[in-house]
mmCIF file of N, CA and C in Angstrom:
data_model
loop_
_atom_site.group_PDB
_atom_site.id
_atom_site.type_symbol
_atom_site.label_atom_id
_atom_site.label_comp_id
_atom_site.label_asym_id
_atom_site.label_seq_id
_atom_site.Cartn_x
_atom_site.Cartn_y
_atom_site.Cartn_z
ATOM 1 N N MET A 1 -73.301 -35.822 -51.093
ATOM 2 C CA MET A 1 -73.532 -34.782 -52.073
ATOM 3 C C MET A 1 -73.048 -35.233 -53.444
ATOM 4 N N ASP A 2 -73.663 -34.689 -54.426
ATOM 5 C CA ASP A 2 -73.307 -35.038 -55.791
ATOM 6 C C ASP A 2 -72.332 -33.990 -56.335
ATOM 7 N N TYR A 3 -71.066 -34.387 -56.527
ATOM 8 C CA TYR A 3 -70.022 -33.474 -56.971
ATOM 9 C C TYR A 3 -69.810 -33.479 -58.479
ATOM 10 N N LEU A 4 -70.477 -34.356 -59.186
ATOM 11 C CA LEU A 4 -70.251 -34.487 -60.622
ATOM 12 C C LEU A 4 -70.457 -33.175 -61.381
ATOM 13 N N PRO A 5 -71.541 -32.426 -61.143
ATOM 14 C CA PRO A 5 -71.685 -31.162 -61.886
ATOM 15 C C PRO A 5 -70.529 -30.184 -61.635
ATOM 16 N N TYR A 6 -70.022 -30.156 -60.421
ATOM 17 C CA TYR A 6 -68.914 -29.251 -60.101
ATOM 18 C C TYR A 6 -67.616 -29.700 -60.768
ATOM 19 N N VAL A 7 -67.399 -30.988 -60.815
ATOM 20 C CA VAL A 7 -66.210 -31.520 -61.471
ATOM 21 C C VAL A 7 -66.277 -31.232 -62.968
ATOM 22 N N LEU A 8 -67.436 -31.458 -63.571
ATOM 23 C CA LEU A 8 -67.601 -31.178 -64.998
ATOM 24 C C LEU A 8 -67.419 -29.693 -65.300
ATOM 25 N N LEU A 9 -67.949 -28.845 -64.456
ATOM 26 C CA LEU A 9 -67.782 -27.408 -64.648
ATOM 27 C C LEU A 9 -66.310 -27.015 -64.529
ATOM 28 N N ALA A 10 -65.613 -27.571 -63.569
ATOM 29 C CA ALA A 10 -64.190 -27.270 -63.395
ATOM 30 C C ALA A 10 -63.381 -27.725 -64.602
ATOM 31 N N VAL A 11 -63.676 -28.909 -65.129
ATOM 32 C CA VAL A 11 -62.974 -29.415 -66.313
ATOM 33 C C VAL A 11 -63.258 -28.521 -67.517
ATOM 34 N N PHE A 12 -64.511 -28.132 -67.682
ATOM 35 C CA PHE A 12 -64.881 -27.243 -68.785
ATOM 36 C C PHE A 12 -64.149 -25.909 -68.684
ATOM 37 N N LEU A 13 -64.109 -25.326 -67.505
ATOM 38 C CA LEU A 13 -63.433 -24.050 -67.322
ATOM 39 C C LEU A 13 -61.925 -24.169 -67.572
ATOM 40 N N LEU A 14 -61.329 -25.247 -67.110
ATOM 41 C CA LEU A 14 -59.903 -25.467 -67.327
ATOM 42 C C LEU A 14 -59.589 -25.598 -68.812
ATOM 43 N N MET A 15 -60.398 -26.373 -69.524
ATOM 44 C CA MET A 15 -60.181 -26.540 -70.968
ATOM 45 C C MET A 15 -60.364 -25.207 -71.696
ATOM 46 N N SER A 16 -61.335 -24.423 -71.288
ATOM 47 C CA SER A 16 -61.558 -23.113 -71.913
ATOM 48 C C SER A 16 -60.375 -22.185 -71.698
ATOM 49 N N VAL A 17 -59.830 -22.178 -70.494
ATOM 50 C CA VAL A 17 -58.682 -21.326 -70.196
ATOM 51 C C VAL A 17 -57.470 -21.751 -71.011
ATOM 52 N N VAL A 18 -57.238 -23.044 -71.141
ATOM 53 C CA VAL A 18 -56.094 -23.544 -71.913
ATOM 54 C C VAL A 18 -56.231 -23.130 -73.378
ATOM 55 N N GLN A 19 -57.421 -23.292 -73.949
ATOM 56 C CA GLN A 19 -57.620 -22.914 -75.351
ATOM 57 C C GLN A 19 -57.488 -21.407 -75.541
ATOM 58 N N TRP A 20 -58.015 -20.634 -74.620
ATOM 59 C CA TRP A 20 -57.911 -19.188 -74.710
ATOM 60 C C TRP A 20 -56.447 -18.767 -74.672
ATOM 61 N N ARG A 21 -55.650 -19.384 -73.799
ATOM 62 C CA ARG A 21 -54.231 -19.041 -73.667
ATOM 63 C C ARG A 21 -53.468 -19.349 -74.965
ATOM 64 N N VAL A 22 -53.758 -20.481 -75.591
ATOM 65 C CA VAL A 22 -53.096 -20.827 -76.851
ATOM 66 C C VAL A 22 -53.402 -19.772 -77.910
ATOM 67 N N LEU A 23 -54.648 -19.362 -78.009
ATOM 68 C CA LEU A 23 -55.028 -18.346 -78.995
ATOM 69 C C LEU A 23 -54.395 -16.998 -78.666
ATOM 70 N N TRP A 24 -54.362 -16.627 -77.403
ATOM 71 C CA TRP A 24 -53.783 -15.366 -76.974
ATOM 72 C C TRP A 24 -52.288 -15.322 -77.296
ATOM 73 N N LEU A 25 -51.576 -16.409 -76.990
ATOM 74 C CA LEU A 25 -50.147 -16.465 -77.283
ATOM 75 C C LEU A 25 -49.876 -16.415 -78.789
ATOM 76 N N ALA A 26 -50.746 -17.045 -79.571
ATOM 77 C CA ALA A 26 -50.590 -17.007 -81.033
ATOM 78 C C ALA A 26 -50.777 -15.585 -81.547
ATOM 79 N N ARG A 27 -51.765 -14.885 -81.058
ATOM 80 C CA ARG A 27 -52.021 -13.522 -81.508
ATOM 81 C C ARG A 27 -50.876 -12.572 -81.123
ATOM 82 N N ARG A 28 -50.182 -12.859 -80.035
ATOM 83 C CA ARG A 28 -49.056 -12.020 -79.609
ATOM 84 C C ARG A 28 -47.903 -12.082 -80.603
ATOM 85 N N GLN A 29 -47.836 -13.132 -81.418
ATOM 86 C CA GLN A 29 -46.762 -13.262 -82.402
ATOM 87 C C GLN A 29 -46.943 -12.304 -83.576
ATOM 88 N N GLN A 30 -48.172 -11.872 -83.809
ATOM 89 C CA GLN A 30 -48.459 -10.999 -84.944
ATOM 90 C C GLN A 30 -47.721 -9.670 -84.791
ATOM 91 N N GLY A 31 -47.067 -9.258 -85.866
ATOM 92 C CA GLY A 31 -46.317 -8.020 -85.858
ATOM 93 C C GLY A 31 -44.845 -8.199 -85.512
ATOM 94 N N ARG A 32 -44.470 -9.372 -85.072
ATOM 95 C CA ARG A 32 -43.073 -9.645 -84.733
ATOM 96 C C ARG A 32 -42.311 -10.132 -85.969
ATOM 97 N N GLU A 33 -41.014 -9.966 -85.911
ATOM 98 C CA GLU A 33 -40.171 -10.453 -86.995
ATOM 99 C C GLU A 33 -40.149 -11.979 -86.965
ATOM 100 N N ALA A 34 -40.261 -12.583 -88.122
ATOM 101 C CA ALA A 34 -40.249 -14.047 -88.225
ATOM 102 C C ALA A 34 -38.836 -14.566 -87.984
ATOM 103 N N PRO A 35 -38.719 -15.740 -87.373
ATOM 104 C CA PRO A 35 -37.392 -16.333 -87.196
ATOM 105 C C PRO A 35 -36.811 -16.765 -88.545
ATOM 106 N N ASP A 36 -35.558 -17.155 -88.547
ATOM 107 C CA ASP A 36 -34.888 -17.572 -89.778
ATOM 108 C C ASP A 36 -35.515 -18.869 -90.300
ATOM 109 N N TYR A 37 -36.070 -18.796 -91.482
ATOM 110 C CA TYR A 37 -36.736 -19.953 -92.085
ATOM 111 C C TYR A 37 -36.187 -20.261 -93.473
ATOM 112 N N GLY A 38 -35.105 -19.620 -93.851
ATOM 113 C CA GLY A 38 -34.559 -19.727 -95.199
ATOM 114 C C GLY A 38 -34.240 -21.142 -95.645
ATOM 115 N N ARG A 39 -33.823 -22.005 -94.725
ATOM 116 C CA ARG A 39 -33.440 -23.372 -95.108
ATOM 117 C C ARG A 39 -34.626 -24.208 -95.567
ATOM 118 N N LEU A 40 -35.856 -23.777 -95.244
ATOM 119 C CA LEU A 40 -37.055 -24.532 -95.637
ATOM 120 C C LEU A 40 -37.544 -24.192 -97.042
ATOM 121 N N LEU A 41 -37.096 -23.085 -97.572
ATOM 122 C CA LEU A 41 -37.685 -22.561 -98.799
ATOM 123 C C LEU A 41 -37.044 -23.121 -100.049
ATOM 124 N N SER A 42 -37.891 -23.306 -101.041
ATOM 125 C CA SER A 42 -37.420 -23.672 -102.372
ATOM 126 C C SER A 42 -36.939 -22.388 -103.060
ATOM 127 N N PRO A 43 -36.224 -22.510 -104.169
ATOM 128 C CA PRO A 43 -35.783 -21.291 -104.874
ATOM 129 C C PRO A 43 -36.942 -20.378 -105.272
ATOM 130 N N ALA A 44 -38.064 -20.946 -105.671
ATOM 131 C CA ALA A 44 -39.224 -20.129 -106.048
ATOM 132 C C ALA A 44 -39.811 -19.403 -104.840
ATOM 133 N N GLN A 45 -39.796 -20.062 -103.689
ATOM 134 C CA GLN A 45 -40.352 -19.449 -102.478
ATOM 135 C C GLN A 45 -39.460 -18.343 -101.935
ATOM 136 N N ARG A 46 -38.167 -18.401 -102.215
ATOM 137 C CA ARG A 46 -37.239 -17.376 -101.705
ATOM 138 C C ARG A 46 -37.564 -15.991 -102.271
ATOM 139 N N CYS A 47 -38.169 -15.955 -103.436
ATOM 140 C CA CYS A 47 -38.506 -14.677 -104.073
ATOM 141 C C CYS A 47 -39.853 -14.130 -103.598
ATOM 142 N N ALA A 48 -40.646 -14.931 -102.939
ATOM 143 C CA ALA A 48 -41.995 -14.519 -102.548
ATOM 144 C C ALA A 48 -41.961 -13.573 -101.350
ATOM 145 N N ASP A 49 -42.783 -12.524 -101.413
ATOM 146 C CA ASP A 49 -42.910 -11.592 -100.289
ATOM 147 C C ASP A 49 -43.873 -12.117 -99.235
ATOM 148 N N ARG A 50 -44.771 -13.003 -99.644
ATOM 149 C CA ARG A 50 -45.809 -13.519 -98.748
ATOM 150 C C ARG A 50 -45.710 -15.036 -98.717
ATOM 151 N N LEU A 51 -45.552 -15.586 -97.507
ATOM 152 C CA LEU A 51 -45.468 -17.037 -97.329
ATOM 153 C C LEU A 51 -46.482 -17.469 -96.284
ATOM 154 N N LEU A 52 -47.093 -18.627 -96.514
ATOM 155 C CA LEU A 52 -48.006 -19.208 -95.539
ATOM 156 C C LEU A 52 -47.382 -20.494 -95.025
ATOM 157 N N PHE A 53 -47.012 -20.486 -93.750
ATOM 158 C CA PHE A 53 -46.429 -21.658 -93.113
ATOM 159 C C PHE A 53 -47.553 -22.478 -92.493
ATOM 160 N N TYR A 54 -47.540 -23.769 -92.773
ATOM 161 C CA TYR A 54 -48.520 -24.708 -92.212
ATOM 162 C C TYR A 54 -47.777 -25.633 -91.265
ATOM 163 N N PHE A 55 -48.037 -25.484 -89.969
ATOM 164 C CA PHE A 55 -47.420 -26.328 -88.953
ATOM 165 C C PHE A 55 -48.379 -27.468 -88.630
ATOM 166 N N HIS A 56 -47.885 -28.698 -88.764
ATOM 167 C CA HIS A 56 -48.727 -29.873 -88.563
ATOM 168 C C HIS A 56 -47.938 -30.954 -87.843
ATOM 169 N N SER A 57 -48.658 -31.954 -87.383
ATOM 170 C CA SER A 57 -48.055 -33.090 -86.699
ATOM 171 C C SER A 57 -48.662 -34.368 -87.258
ATOM 172 N N PRO A 58 -47.884 -35.429 -87.408
ATOM 173 C CA PRO A 58 -48.435 -36.677 -87.949
ATOM 174 C C PRO A 58 -49.463 -37.323 -87.019
ATOM 175 N N ARG A 59 -49.438 -36.982 -85.725
ATOM 176 C CA ARG A 59 -50.383 -37.576 -84.773
ATOM 177 C C ARG A 59 -51.611 -36.706 -84.538
ATOM 178 N N CYS A 60 -51.734 -35.621 -85.239
ATOM 179 C CA CYS A 60 -52.827 -34.662 -85.047
ATOM 180 C C CYS A 60 -53.998 -35.006 -85.971
ATOM 181 N N GLY A 61 -55.139 -35.321 -85.387
ATOM 182 C CA GLY A 61 -56.327 -35.671 -86.176
ATOM 183 C C GLY A 61 -56.789 -34.553 -87.097
ATOM 184 N N PRO A 62 -56.967 -33.317 -86.591
ATOM 185 C CA PRO A 62 -57.357 -32.225 -87.485
ATOM 186 C C PRO A 62 -56.331 -31.965 -88.589
ATOM 187 N N CYS A 63 -55.044 -32.205 -88.289
ATOM 188 C CA CYS A 63 -54.007 -32.023 -89.320
ATOM 189 C C CYS A 63 -54.202 -33.028 -90.450
ATOM 190 N N ARG A 64 -54.529 -34.257 -90.090
ATOM 191 C CA ARG A 64 -54.749 -35.279 -91.120
ATOM 192 C C ARG A 64 -55.970 -34.943 -91.968
ATOM 193 N N SER A 65 -57.006 -34.366 -91.357
ATOM 194 C CA SER A 65 -58.182 -34.006 -92.151
ATOM 195 C C SER A 65 -57.909 -32.801 -93.051
ATOM 196 N N LEU A 66 -56.970 -31.935 -92.654
ATOM 197 C CA LEU A 66 -56.607 -30.778 -93.472
ATOM 198 C C LEU A 66 -55.589 -31.106 -94.557
ATOM 199 N N ALA A 67 -54.958 -32.262 -94.480
ATOM 200 C CA ALA A 67 -53.882 -32.626 -95.414
ATOM 201 C C ALA A 67 -54.287 -32.481 -96.881
ATOM 202 N N PRO A 68 -55.445 -32.994 -97.310
ATOM 203 C CA PRO A 68 -55.806 -32.839 -98.731
ATOM 204 C C PRO A 68 -56.002 -31.376 -99.134
ATOM 205 N N VAL A 69 -56.550 -30.578 -98.241
ATOM 206 C CA VAL A 69 -56.774 -29.163 -98.529
ATOM 207 C C VAL A 69 -55.436 -28.449 -98.694
ATOM 208 N N VAL A 70 -54.507 -28.719 -97.785
ATOM 209 C CA VAL A 70 -53.200 -28.072 -97.844
ATOM 210 C C VAL A 70 -52.421 -28.545 -99.065
ATOM 211 N N GLU A 71 -52.511 -29.826 -99.401
ATOM 212 C CA GLU A 71 -51.844 -30.329 -100.609
ATOM 213 C C GLU A 71 -52.369 -29.617 -101.842
ATOM 214 N N GLN A 72 -53.674 -29.443 -101.918
ATOM 215 C CA GLN A 72 -54.290 -28.756 -103.052
ATOM 216 C C GLN A 72 -53.822 -27.293 -103.112
ATOM 217 N N LEU A 73 -53.755 -26.639 -101.946
ATOM 218 C CA LEU A 73 -53.274 -25.263 -101.903
ATOM 219 C C LEU A 73 -51.804 -25.169 -102.325
ATOM 220 N N ALA A 74 -50.993 -26.120 -101.861
ATOM 221 C CA ALA A 74 -49.562 -26.106 -102.179
ATOM 222 C C ALA A 74 -49.319 -26.290 -103.675
ATOM 223 N N GLU A 75 -50.194 -27.037 -104.333
ATOM 224 C CA GLU A 75 -50.073 -27.205 -105.783
ATOM 225 C C GLU A 75 -50.433 -25.916 -106.520
ATOM 226 N N ALA A 76 -51.456 -25.222 -106.022
ATOM 227 C CA ALA A 76 -51.929 -23.999 -106.675
ATOM 228 C C ALA A 76 -51.097 -22.773 -106.294
ATOM 229 N N TRP A 77 -50.573 -22.747 -105.097
ATOM 230 C CA TRP A 77 -49.819 -21.600 -104.584
ATOM 231 C C TRP A 77 -48.407 -22.057 -104.213
ATOM 232 N N PRO A 78 -47.396 -21.564 -104.873
ATOM 233 C CA PRO A 78 -46.030 -22.003 -104.555
ATOM 234 C C PRO A 78 -45.495 -21.451 -103.231
ATOM 235 N N ASN A 79 -46.215 -20.524 -102.598
ATOM 236 C CA ASN A 79 -45.717 -19.925 -101.364
ATOM 237 C C ASN A 79 -46.280 -20.562 -100.096
ATOM 238 N N VAL A 80 -46.745 -21.805 -100.190
ATOM 239 C CA VAL A 80 -47.184 -22.568 -99.017
ATOM 240 C C VAL A 80 -46.018 -23.435 -98.549
ATOM 241 N N VAL A 81 -45.655 -23.277 -97.285
ATOM 242 C CA VAL A 81 -44.528 -24.013 -96.708
ATOM 243 C C VAL A 81 -45.064 -24.917 -95.609
ATOM 244 N N LYS A 82 -44.862 -26.233 -95.766
ATOM 245 C CA LYS A 82 -45.343 -27.194 -94.767
ATOM 246 C C LYS A 82 -44.210 -27.531 -93.802
ATOM 247 N N VAL A 83 -44.531 -27.465 -92.494
ATOM 248 C CA VAL A 83 -43.538 -27.737 -91.461
ATOM 249 C C VAL A 83 -44.091 -28.796 -90.516
ATOM 250 N N ASP A 84 -43.402 -29.921 -90.429
ATOM 251 C CA ASP A 84 -43.767 -30.985 -89.499
ATOM 252 C C ASP A 84 -43.142 -30.648 -88.145
ATOM 253 N N VAL A 85 -43.970 -30.364 -87.138
ATOM 254 C CA VAL A 85 -43.429 -29.950 -85.842
ATOM 255 C C VAL A 85 -42.685 -31.076 -85.143
ATOM 256 N N ALA A 86 -42.997 -32.325 -85.480
ATOM 257 C CA ALA A 86 -42.253 -33.443 -84.898
ATOM 258 C C ALA A 86 -40.838 -33.490 -85.460
ATOM 259 N N GLY A 87 -40.670 -33.112 -86.704
ATOM 260 C CA GLY A 87 -39.359 -33.119 -87.339
ATOM 261 C C GLY A 87 -38.556 -31.847 -87.120
ATOM 262 N N ASP A 88 -39.246 -30.743 -86.817
ATOM 263 C CA ASP A 88 -38.570 -29.461 -86.620
ATOM 264 C C ASP A 88 -39.200 -28.696 -85.452
ATOM 265 N N PRO A 89 -39.093 -29.233 -84.227
ATOM 266 C CA PRO A 89 -39.732 -28.571 -83.082
ATOM 267 C C PRO A 89 -39.116 -27.210 -82.748
ATOM 268 N N ASP A 90 -37.839 -27.028 -83.054
ATOM 269 C CA ASP A 90 -37.201 -25.751 -82.746
ATOM 270 C C ASP A 90 -37.792 -24.611 -83.568
ATOM 271 N N LEU A 91 -38.072 -24.873 -84.832
ATOM 272 C CA LEU A 91 -38.676 -23.848 -85.675
ATOM 273 C C LEU A 91 -40.089 -23.528 -85.198
ATOM 274 N N ALA A 92 -40.844 -24.556 -84.829
ATOM 275 C CA ALA A 92 -42.200 -24.330 -84.314
ATOM 276 C C ALA A 92 -42.146 -23.455 -83.057
ATOM 277 N N ARG A 93 -41.220 -23.752 -82.161
ATOM 278 C CA ARG A 93 -41.063 -22.939 -80.950
ATOM 279 C C ARG A 93 -40.663 -21.512 -81.290
ATOM 280 N N ALA A 94 -39.774 -21.363 -82.264
ATOM 281 C CA ALA A 94 -39.326 -20.026 -82.663
ATOM 282 C C ALA A 94 -40.473 -19.193 -83.234
ATOM 283 N N PHE A 95 -41.391 -19.845 -83.927
ATOM 284 C CA PHE A 95 -42.575 -19.162 -84.451
ATOM 285 C C PHE A 95 -43.652 -18.973 -83.386
ATOM 286 N N GLY A 96 -43.485 -19.599 -82.221
ATOM 287 C CA GLY A 96 -44.479 -19.481 -81.153
ATOM 288 C C GLY A 96 -45.647 -20.416 -81.316
ATOM 289 N N VAL A 97 -45.498 -21.462 -82.112
ATOM 290 C CA VAL A 97 -46.581 -22.423 -82.336
ATOM 291 C C VAL A 97 -46.673 -23.353 -81.130
ATOM 292 N N ARG A 98 -47.852 -23.387 -80.514
ATOM 293 C CA ARG A 98 -48.063 -24.214 -79.334
ATOM 294 C C ARG A 98 -49.129 -25.276 -79.543
ATOM 295 N N ALA A 99 -49.788 -25.227 -80.704
ATOM 296 C CA ALA A 99 -50.827 -26.204 -81.023
ATOM 297 C C ALA A 99 -50.866 -26.392 -82.532
ATOM 298 N N THR A 100 -51.273 -27.575 -82.951
ATOM 299 C CA THR A 100 -51.413 -27.850 -84.374
ATOM 300 C C THR A 100 -52.859 -28.221 -84.660
ATOM 301 N N PRO A 101 -53.319 -27.968 -85.854
ATOM 302 C CA PRO A 101 -52.697 -27.277 -86.965
ATOM 303 C C PRO A 101 -52.627 -25.776 -86.710
ATOM 304 N N ALA A 102 -51.595 -25.156 -87.250
ATOM 305 C CA ALA A 102 -51.419 -23.710 -87.142
ATOM 306 C C ALA A 102 -50.942 -23.169 -88.483
ATOM 307 N N PHE A 103 -51.458 -22.030 -88.835
ATOM 308 C CA PHE A 103 -51.064 -21.349 -90.071
ATOM 309 C C PHE A 103 -50.476 -19.994 -89.691
ATOM 310 N N VAL A 104 -49.298 -19.697 -90.213
ATOM 311 C CA VAL A 104 -48.621 -18.429 -89.930
ATOM 312 C C VAL A 104 -48.348 -17.742 -91.260
ATOM 313 N N LEU A 105 -48.913 -16.568 -91.432
ATOM 314 C CA LEU A 105 -48.713 -15.784 -92.645
ATOM 315 C C LEU A 105 -47.580 -14.795 -92.393
ATOM 316 N N VAL A 106 -46.553 -14.858 -93.239
ATOM 317 C CA VAL A 106 -45.376 -13.996 -93.113
ATOM 318 C C VAL A 106 -45.281 -13.146 -94.369
ATOM 319 N N GLU A 107 -45.189 -11.823 -94.161
ATOM 320 C CA GLU A 107 -45.003 -10.891 -95.273
ATOM 321 C C GLU A 107 -43.718 -10.112 -95.048
ATOM 322 N N LYS A 108 -42.808 -10.214 -95.986
ATOM 323 C CA LYS A 108 -41.537 -9.495 -95.936
ATOM 324 C C LYS A 108 -40.830 -9.690 -94.596
ATOM 325 N N GLY A 109 -40.858 -10.923 -94.088
ATOM 326 C CA GLY A 109 -40.140 -11.249 -92.872
ATOM 327 C C GLY A 109 -40.853 -10.937 -91.580
ATOM 328 N N VAL A 110 -42.101 -10.480 -91.639
ATOM 329 C CA VAL A 110 -42.876 -10.133 -90.444
ATOM 330 C C VAL A 110 -44.104 -11.032 -90.361
ATOM 331 N N ILE A 111 -44.375 -11.550 -89.168
ATOM 332 C CA ILE A 111 -45.572 -12.377 -88.957
ATOM 333 C C ILE A 111 -46.790 -11.462 -88.965
ATOM 334 N N VAL A 112 -47.665 -11.696 -89.922
ATOM 335 C CA VAL A 112 -48.833 -10.841 -90.109
ATOM 336 C C VAL A 112 -50.078 -11.443 -89.469
ATOM 337 N N ARG A 113 -50.219 -12.769 -89.596
ATOM 338 C CA ARG A 113 -51.443 -13.419 -89.117
ATOM 339 C C ARG A 113 -51.093 -14.804 -88.629
ATOM 340 N N VAL A 114 -51.758 -15.217 -87.539
ATOM 341 C CA VAL A 114 -51.601 -16.565 -87.000
ATOM 342 C C VAL A 114 -52.998 -17.141 -86.788
ATOM 343 N N LEU A 115 -53.231 -18.311 -87.364
ATOM 344 C CA LEU A 115 -54.507 -19.001 -87.210
ATOM 345 C C LEU A 115 -54.231 -20.387 -86.619
ATOM 346 N N VAL A 116 -54.979 -20.733 -85.595
ATOM 347 C CA VAL A 116 -54.806 -22.020 -84.929
ATOM 348 C C VAL A 116 -56.091 -22.819 -85.085
ATOM 349 N N GLY A 117 -55.944 -24.093 -85.409
ATOM 350 C CA GLY A 117 -57.106 -24.967 -85.552
ATOM 351 C C GLY A 117 -57.493 -25.140 -87.003
ATOM 352 N N HIS A 118 -58.657 -25.730 -87.193
ATOM 353 C CA HIS A 118 -59.151 -26.016 -88.535
ATOM 354 C C HIS A 118 -59.562 -24.717 -89.210
ATOM 355 N N VAL A 119 -59.045 -24.485 -90.414
ATOM 356 C CA VAL A 119 -59.341 -23.279 -91.192
ATOM 357 C C VAL A 119 -59.861 -23.721 -92.555
ATOM 358 N N SER A 120 -60.870 -23.027 -93.056
ATOM 359 C CA SER A 120 -61.465 -23.411 -94.333
ATOM 360 C C SER A 120 -60.528 -23.096 -95.490
ATOM 361 N N GLN A 121 -60.721 -23.809 -96.570
ATOM 362 C CA GLN A 121 -59.917 -23.602 -97.773
ATOM 363 C C GLN A 121 -60.127 -22.190 -98.314
ATOM 364 N N GLN A 122 -61.346 -21.691 -98.272
ATOM 365 C CA GLN A 122 -61.632 -20.348 -98.771
ATOM 366 C C GLN A 122 -60.866 -19.292 -97.980
ATOM 367 N N ARG A 123 -60.791 -19.447 -96.671
ATOM 368 C CA ARG A 123 -60.077 -18.477 -95.842
ATOM 369 C C ARG A 123 -58.579 -18.515 -96.125
ATOM 370 N N LEU A 124 -58.042 -19.701 -96.320
ATOM 371 C CA LEU A 124 -56.618 -19.821 -96.634
ATOM 372 C C LEU A 124 -56.303 -19.202 -97.989
ATOM 373 N N GLU A 125 -57.158 -19.453 -98.975
ATOM 374 C CA GLU A 125 -56.966 -18.846 -100.295
ATOM 375 C C GLU A 125 -57.045 -17.323 -100.214
ATOM 376 N N HIS A 126 -57.958 -16.833 -99.383
ATOM 377 C CA HIS A 126 -58.092 -15.386 -99.169
ATOM 378 C C HIS A 126 -56.805 -14.803 -98.575
ATOM 379 N N LEU A 127 -56.213 -15.501 -97.613
ATOM 380 C CA LEU A 127 -54.948 -15.055 -97.018
ATOM 381 C C LEU A 127 -53.823 -15.056 -98.054
ATOM 382 N N LEU A 128 -53.753 -16.096 -98.846
ATOM 383 C CA LEU A 128 -52.703 -16.210 -99.850
ATOM 384 C C LEU A 128 -52.842 -15.141 -100.937
ATOM 385 N N ALA A 129 -54.072 -14.777 -101.223
ATOM 386 C CA ALA A 129 -54.329 -13.787 -102.269
ATOM 387 C C ALA A 129 -54.056 -12.355 -101.804
ATOM 388 N N GLY A 130 -53.848 -12.194 -100.521
ATOM 389 C CA GLY A 130 -53.527 -10.855 -100.023
ATOM 390 C C GLY A 130 -54.599 -10.234 -99.172
ATOM 391 N N GLY A 131 -55.592 -11.024 -98.805
ATOM 392 C CA GLY A 131 -56.680 -10.456 -97.995
ATOM 393 C C GLY A 131 -56.489 -10.572 -96.527
#
């Protein structure tokens, strides 16, 4: 018998479940109080009510492709905080980040929005602007 179609279907289903779980766990963080992140902030960022945390990894391909976009955003918006999960895994765990790239929007100490994966520059600007 030819088992290849069944093996491929099983692999596809397993990958789908894993991705769904990552997204589900990320969405569960919304509405929760953000962990202590004060040591990461610059003096200008300490005054901001809205912060966008960008969790990335040096070995992550999508993170490397997003690097120029995030750099451009960080220049235009002082409330973008970049966090290398390899250098600060405890903070990533505290925020509930299980995959990179991940964007976490925090307003007044509360996690408002969590986005996992590649996100367009327009959507990030919309989040930063208050949308």
